[in-house]
mmCIF file of C-alpha atoms in Angstrom:
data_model
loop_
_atom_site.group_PDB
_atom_site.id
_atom_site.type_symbol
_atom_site.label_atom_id
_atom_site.label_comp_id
_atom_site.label_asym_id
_atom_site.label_seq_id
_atom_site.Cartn_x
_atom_site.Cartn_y
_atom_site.Cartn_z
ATOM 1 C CA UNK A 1 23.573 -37.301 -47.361
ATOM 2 C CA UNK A 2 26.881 -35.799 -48.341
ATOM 3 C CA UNK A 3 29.782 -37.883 -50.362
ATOM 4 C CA UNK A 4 32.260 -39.455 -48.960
ATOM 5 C CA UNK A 5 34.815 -38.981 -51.844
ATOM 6 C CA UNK A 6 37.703 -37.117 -51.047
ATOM 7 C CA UNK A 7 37.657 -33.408 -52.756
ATOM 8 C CA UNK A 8 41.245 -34.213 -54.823
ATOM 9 C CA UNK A 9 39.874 -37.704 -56.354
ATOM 10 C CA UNK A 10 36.519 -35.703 -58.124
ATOM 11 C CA UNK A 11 39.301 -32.677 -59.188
ATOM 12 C CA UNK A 12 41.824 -35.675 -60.746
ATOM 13 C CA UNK A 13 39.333 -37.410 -62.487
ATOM 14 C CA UNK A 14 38.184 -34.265 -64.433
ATOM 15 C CA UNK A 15 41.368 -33.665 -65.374
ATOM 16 C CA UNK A 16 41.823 -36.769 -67.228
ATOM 17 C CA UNK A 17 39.040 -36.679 -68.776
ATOM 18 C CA UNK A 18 39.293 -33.682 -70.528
ATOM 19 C CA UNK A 19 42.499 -32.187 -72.521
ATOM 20 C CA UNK A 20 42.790 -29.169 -71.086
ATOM 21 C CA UNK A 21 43.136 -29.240 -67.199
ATOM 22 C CA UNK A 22 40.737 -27.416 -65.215
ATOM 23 C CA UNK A 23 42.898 -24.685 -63.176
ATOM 24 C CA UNK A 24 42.186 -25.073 -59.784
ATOM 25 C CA UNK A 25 40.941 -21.985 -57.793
ATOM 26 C CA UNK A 26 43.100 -20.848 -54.942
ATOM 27 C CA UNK A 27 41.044 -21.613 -51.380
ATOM 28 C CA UNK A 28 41.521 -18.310 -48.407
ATOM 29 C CA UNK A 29 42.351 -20.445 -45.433
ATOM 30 C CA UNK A 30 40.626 -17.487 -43.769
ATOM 31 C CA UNK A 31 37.535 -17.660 -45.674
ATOM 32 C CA UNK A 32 37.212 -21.660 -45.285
ATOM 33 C CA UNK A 33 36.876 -20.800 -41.157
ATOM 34 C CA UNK A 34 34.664 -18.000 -41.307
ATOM 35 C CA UNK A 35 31.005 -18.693 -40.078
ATOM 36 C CA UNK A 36 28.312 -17.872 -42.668
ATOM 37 C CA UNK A 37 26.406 -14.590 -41.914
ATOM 38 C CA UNK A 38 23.548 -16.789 -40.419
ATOM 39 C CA UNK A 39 25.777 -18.710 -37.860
ATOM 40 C CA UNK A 40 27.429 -15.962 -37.172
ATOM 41 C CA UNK A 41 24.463 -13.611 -36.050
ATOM 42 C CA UNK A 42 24.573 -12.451 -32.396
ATOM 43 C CA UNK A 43 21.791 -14.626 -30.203
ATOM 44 C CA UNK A 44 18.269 -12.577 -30.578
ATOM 45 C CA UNK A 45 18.038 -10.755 -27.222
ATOM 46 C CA UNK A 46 14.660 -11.140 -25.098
ATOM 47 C CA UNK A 47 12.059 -9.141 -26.431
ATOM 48 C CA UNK A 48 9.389 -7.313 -24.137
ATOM 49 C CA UNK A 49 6.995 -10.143 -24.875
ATOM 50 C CA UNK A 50 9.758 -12.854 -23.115
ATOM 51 C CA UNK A 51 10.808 -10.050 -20.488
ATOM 52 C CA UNK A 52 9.018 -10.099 -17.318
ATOM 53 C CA UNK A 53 6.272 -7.843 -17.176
ATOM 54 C CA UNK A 54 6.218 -4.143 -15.120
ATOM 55 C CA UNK A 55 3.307 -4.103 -12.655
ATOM 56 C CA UNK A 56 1.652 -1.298 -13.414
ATOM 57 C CA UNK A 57 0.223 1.219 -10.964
ATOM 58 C CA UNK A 58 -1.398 4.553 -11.263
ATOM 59 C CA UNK A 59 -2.974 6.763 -8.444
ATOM 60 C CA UNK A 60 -4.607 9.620 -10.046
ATOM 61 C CA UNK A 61 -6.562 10.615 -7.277
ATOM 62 C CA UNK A 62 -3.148 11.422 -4.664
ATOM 63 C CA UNK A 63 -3.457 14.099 -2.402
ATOM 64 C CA UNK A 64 -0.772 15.983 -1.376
ATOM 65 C CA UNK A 65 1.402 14.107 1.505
ATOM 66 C CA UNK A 66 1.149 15.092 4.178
ATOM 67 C CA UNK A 67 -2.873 16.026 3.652
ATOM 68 C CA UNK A 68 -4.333 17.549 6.566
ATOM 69 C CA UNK A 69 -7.968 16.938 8.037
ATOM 70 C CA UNK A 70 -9.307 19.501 9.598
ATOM 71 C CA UNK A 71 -11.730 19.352 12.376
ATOM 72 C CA UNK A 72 -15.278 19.211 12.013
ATOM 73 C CA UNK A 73 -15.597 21.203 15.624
ATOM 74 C CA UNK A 74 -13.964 23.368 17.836
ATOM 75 C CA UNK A 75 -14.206 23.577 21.279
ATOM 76 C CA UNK A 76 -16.529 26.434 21.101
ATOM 77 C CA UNK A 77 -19.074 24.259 19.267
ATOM 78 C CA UNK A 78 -19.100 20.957 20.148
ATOM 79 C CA UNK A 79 -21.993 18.904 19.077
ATOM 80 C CA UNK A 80 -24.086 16.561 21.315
ATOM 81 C CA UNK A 81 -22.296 13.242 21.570
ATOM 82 C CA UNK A 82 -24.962 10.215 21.441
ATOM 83 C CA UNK A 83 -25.064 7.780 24.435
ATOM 84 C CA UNK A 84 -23.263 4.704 23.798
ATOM 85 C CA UNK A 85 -25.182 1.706 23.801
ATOM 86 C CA UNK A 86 -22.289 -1.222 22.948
ATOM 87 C CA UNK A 87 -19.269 -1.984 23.882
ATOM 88 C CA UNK A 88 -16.207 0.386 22.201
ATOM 89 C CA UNK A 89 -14.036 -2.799 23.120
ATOM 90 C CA UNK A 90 -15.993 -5.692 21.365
ATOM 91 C CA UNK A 91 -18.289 -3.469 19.073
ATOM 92 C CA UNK A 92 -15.716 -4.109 16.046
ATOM 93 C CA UNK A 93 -15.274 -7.516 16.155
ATOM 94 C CA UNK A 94 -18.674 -8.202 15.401
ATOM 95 C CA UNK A 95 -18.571 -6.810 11.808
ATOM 96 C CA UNK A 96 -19.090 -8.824 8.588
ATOM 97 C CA UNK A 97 -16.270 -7.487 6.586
ATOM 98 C CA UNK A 98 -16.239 -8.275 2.668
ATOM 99 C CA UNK A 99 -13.219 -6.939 1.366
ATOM 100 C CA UNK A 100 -13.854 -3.392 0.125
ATOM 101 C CA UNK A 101 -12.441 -0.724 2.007
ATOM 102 C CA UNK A 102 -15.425 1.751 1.511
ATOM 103 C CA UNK A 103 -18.353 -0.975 2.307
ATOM 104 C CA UNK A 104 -16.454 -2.395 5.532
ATOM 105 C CA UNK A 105 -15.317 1.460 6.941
ATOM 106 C CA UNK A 106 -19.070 1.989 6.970
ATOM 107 C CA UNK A 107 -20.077 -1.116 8.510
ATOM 108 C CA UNK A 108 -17.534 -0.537 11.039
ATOM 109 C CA UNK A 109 -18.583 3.057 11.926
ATOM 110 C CA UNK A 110 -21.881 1.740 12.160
ATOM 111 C CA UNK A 111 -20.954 -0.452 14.292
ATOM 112 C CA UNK A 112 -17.829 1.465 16.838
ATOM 113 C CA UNK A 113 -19.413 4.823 15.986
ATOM 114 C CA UNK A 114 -22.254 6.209 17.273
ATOM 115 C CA UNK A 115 -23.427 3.353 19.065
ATOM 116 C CA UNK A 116 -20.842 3.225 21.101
ATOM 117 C CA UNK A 117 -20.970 7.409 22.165
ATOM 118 C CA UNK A 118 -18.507 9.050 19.440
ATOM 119 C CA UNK A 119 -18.827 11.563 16.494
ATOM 120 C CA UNK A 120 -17.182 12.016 12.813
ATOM 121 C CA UNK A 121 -14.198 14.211 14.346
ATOM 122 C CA UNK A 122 -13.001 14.536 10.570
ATOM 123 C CA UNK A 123 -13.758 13.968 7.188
ATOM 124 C CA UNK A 124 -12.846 10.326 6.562
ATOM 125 C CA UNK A 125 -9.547 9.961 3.614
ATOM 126 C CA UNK A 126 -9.732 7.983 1.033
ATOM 127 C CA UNK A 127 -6.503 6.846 -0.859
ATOM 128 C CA UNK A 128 -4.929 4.074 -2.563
ATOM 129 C CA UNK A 129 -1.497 1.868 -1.740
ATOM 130 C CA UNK A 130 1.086 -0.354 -3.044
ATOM 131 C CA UNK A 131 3.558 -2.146 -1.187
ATOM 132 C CA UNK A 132 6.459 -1.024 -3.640
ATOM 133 C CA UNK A 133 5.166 1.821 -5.706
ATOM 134 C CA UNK A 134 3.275 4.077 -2.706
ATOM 135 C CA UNK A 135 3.839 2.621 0.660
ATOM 136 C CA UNK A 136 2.209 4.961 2.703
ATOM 137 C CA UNK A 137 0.097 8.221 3.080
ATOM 138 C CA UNK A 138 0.539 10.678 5.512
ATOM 139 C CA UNK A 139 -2.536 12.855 7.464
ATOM 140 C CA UNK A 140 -2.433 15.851 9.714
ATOM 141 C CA UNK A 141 -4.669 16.411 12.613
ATOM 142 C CA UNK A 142 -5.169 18.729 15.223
ATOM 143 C CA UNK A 143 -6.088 16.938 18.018
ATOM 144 C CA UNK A 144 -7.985 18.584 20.576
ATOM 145 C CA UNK A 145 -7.643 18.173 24.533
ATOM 146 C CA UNK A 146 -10.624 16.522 27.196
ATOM 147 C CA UNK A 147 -11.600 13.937 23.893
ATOM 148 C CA UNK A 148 -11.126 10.230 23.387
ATOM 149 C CA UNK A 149 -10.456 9.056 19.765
ATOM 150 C CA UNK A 150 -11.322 6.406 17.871
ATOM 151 C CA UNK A 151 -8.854 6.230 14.609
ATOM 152 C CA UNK A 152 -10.535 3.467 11.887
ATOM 153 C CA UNK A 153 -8.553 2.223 8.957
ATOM 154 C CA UNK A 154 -9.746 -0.356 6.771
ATOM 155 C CA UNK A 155 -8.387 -1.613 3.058
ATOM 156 C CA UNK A 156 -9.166 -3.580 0.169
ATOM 157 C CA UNK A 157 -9.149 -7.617 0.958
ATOM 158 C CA UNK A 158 -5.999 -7.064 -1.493
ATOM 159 C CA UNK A 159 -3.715 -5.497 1.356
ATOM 160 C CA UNK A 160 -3.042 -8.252 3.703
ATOM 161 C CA UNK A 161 -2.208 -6.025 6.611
ATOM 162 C CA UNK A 162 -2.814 -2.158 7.013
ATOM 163 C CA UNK A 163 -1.419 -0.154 9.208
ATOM 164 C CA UNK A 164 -1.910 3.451 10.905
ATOM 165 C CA UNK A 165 1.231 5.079 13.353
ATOM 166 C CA UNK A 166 0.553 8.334 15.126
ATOM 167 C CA UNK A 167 3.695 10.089 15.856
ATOM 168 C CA UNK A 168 4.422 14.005 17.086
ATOM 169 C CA UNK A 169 5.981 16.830 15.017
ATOM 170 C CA UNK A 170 9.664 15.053 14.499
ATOM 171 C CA UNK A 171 9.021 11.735 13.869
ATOM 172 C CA UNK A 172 8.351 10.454 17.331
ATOM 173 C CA UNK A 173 5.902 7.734 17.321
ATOM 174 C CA UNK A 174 3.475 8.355 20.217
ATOM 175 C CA UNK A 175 1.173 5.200 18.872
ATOM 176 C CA UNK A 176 0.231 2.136 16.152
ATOM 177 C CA UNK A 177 -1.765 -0.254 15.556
ATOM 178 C CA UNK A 178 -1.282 -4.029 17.047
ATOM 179 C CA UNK A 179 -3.510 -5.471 14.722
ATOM 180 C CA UNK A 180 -2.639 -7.602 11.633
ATOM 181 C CA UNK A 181 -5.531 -7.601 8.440
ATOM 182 C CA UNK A 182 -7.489 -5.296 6.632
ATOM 183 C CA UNK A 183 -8.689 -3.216 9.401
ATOM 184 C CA UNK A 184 -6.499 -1.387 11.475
ATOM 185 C CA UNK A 185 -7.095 0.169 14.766
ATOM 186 C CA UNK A 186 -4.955 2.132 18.108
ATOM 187 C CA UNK A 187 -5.945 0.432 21.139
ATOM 188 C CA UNK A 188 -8.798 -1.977 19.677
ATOM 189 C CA UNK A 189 -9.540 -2.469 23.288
ATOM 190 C CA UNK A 190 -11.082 1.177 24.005
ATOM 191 C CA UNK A 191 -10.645 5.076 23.155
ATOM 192 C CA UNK A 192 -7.248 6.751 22.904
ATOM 193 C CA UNK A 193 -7.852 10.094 25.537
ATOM 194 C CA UNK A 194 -5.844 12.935 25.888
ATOM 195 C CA UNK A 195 -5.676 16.070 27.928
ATOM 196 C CA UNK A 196 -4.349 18.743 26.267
ATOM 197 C CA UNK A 197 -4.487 19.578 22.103
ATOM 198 C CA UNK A 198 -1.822 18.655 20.071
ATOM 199 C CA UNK A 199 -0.305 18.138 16.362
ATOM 200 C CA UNK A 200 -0.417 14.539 15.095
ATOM 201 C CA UNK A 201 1.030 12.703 12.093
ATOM 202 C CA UNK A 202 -1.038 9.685 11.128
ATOM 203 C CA UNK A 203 1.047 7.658 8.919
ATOM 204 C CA UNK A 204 -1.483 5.222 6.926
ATOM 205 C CA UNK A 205 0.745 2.233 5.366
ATOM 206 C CA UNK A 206 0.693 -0.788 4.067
ATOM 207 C CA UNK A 207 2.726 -3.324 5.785
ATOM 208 C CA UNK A 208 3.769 -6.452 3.534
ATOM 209 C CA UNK A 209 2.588 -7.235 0.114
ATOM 210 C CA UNK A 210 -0.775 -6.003 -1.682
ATOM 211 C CA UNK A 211 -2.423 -2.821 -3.299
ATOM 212 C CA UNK A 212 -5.518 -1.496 -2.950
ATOM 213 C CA UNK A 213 -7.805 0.930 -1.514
ATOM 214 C CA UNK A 214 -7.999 2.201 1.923
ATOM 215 C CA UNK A 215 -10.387 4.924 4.416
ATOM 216 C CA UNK A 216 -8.888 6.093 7.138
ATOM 217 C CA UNK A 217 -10.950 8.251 9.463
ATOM 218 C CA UNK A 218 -11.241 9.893 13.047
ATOM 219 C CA UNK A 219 -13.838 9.709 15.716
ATOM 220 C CA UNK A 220 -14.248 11.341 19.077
ATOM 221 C CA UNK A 221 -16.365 11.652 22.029
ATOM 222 C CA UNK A 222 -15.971 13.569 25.518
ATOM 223 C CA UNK A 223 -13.198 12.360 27.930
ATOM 224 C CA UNK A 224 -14.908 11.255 31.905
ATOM 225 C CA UNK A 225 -13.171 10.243 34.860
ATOM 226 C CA UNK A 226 -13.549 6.598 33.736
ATOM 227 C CA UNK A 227 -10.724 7.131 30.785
ATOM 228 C CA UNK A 228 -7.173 6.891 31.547
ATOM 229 C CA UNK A 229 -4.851 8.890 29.188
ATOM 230 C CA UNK A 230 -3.316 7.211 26.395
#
């Protein structure tokens, strides 16, 4: 506890106890206000550990954007298509999905694929997004005339809603998906048909928050009177 005894009372009575006075050492008035070095130190600023942390993201495996997928046939060789035996309109909502993009693009090839008439028309893309780092991934195709397509995305359970939009050389969106989840498809209800061959963009995105992995891949079969163009 400090003393309550004023500073001038402790200085007189040493004087009068001793012969010689005891000289009295001048006080800075600037020194007496100055903060110590310790009081006076600048507030520590937030160190990485405090700072909010960087979500890290790395893609090592990014192909060059846009990628293009070429065709597995021409019209010259076009393979036999199998006979559907479900339902293109219903066949996908029967699949067990479980949240990895590889596992439920098979099961729902096996399931909207073959059985249901259609062929691999390309090599299906594989590729990774985040909704702030790497929104999107574009594909090139060269769609040919007198087919009907089937274009399958699916992602990671960690991307709430995927995406695909087809648009023409120019940025003029010609299609997208309607649906909202991990799988995303144009015209869920049946094949997209077209008469005549043309250049498409397929922009593959995610829409929201989430990262993860993605396949995105193209299916055909032959065009009857049945189909209506897109």
């Amino acid at each position: 506890m400090r003393s309550s005894i004023p500073l001038a009372c402790l200085l007189l009575a040493a004087a009068c106890g001793s012969g010689t006075p005891t000289p009295t050492v001048p006080v800075d008035p600037a020194a007496s206000t100055t903060p110590s070095p310790v009081a006076s130190a600048a507030p520590t600023p937030a160190t990485s550990a405090s700072a909010a942390p960087t979500e890290a993201y790395d893609d090592p495996a990014e192909a060059h954007d846009p990628a293009t997928l070429p065709p597995l046939f021409g019209k010259a060789d076009r393979p036999a298509f199998p006979k559907g035996t479900v339902d293109e309109a219903t066949c996908w909502k029967k699949t067990n999905l479980v949240g990895n993009a590889v596992k439920d693009f098979a099961t729902l090839v096996d399931a909207c694929g073959a059985a249901s008439g259609f062929v691999e028309y390309v090599k299906p893309a594989e590729g990774k997004l985040h909704s702030v780092h790497d929104k999107r991934d574009n594909y090139l195709v060269k769609i040919q005339g007198g087919l009907c397509y089937r274009f399958f995305g699916v992602a990671d359970g960690t991307i709430k809603d995927l995406d695909i939009l087809i648009e023409k050389p120019g940025g003029i969106l010609v299609g997208d998906d309607q649906a909202t989840g991990t799988v995303a498809l144009i015209r869920p209800d049946g094949a997209w048909c077209l008469d005549s061959d043309s250049d498409y963009e397929f922009r593959v995105e995610v829409d929201g928050e989430g990262t993860g992995h993605y396949v995105f891949g193209v299916w055909a079969r032959p065009k009857t009177k049945a189909d209506k163009p897109r």
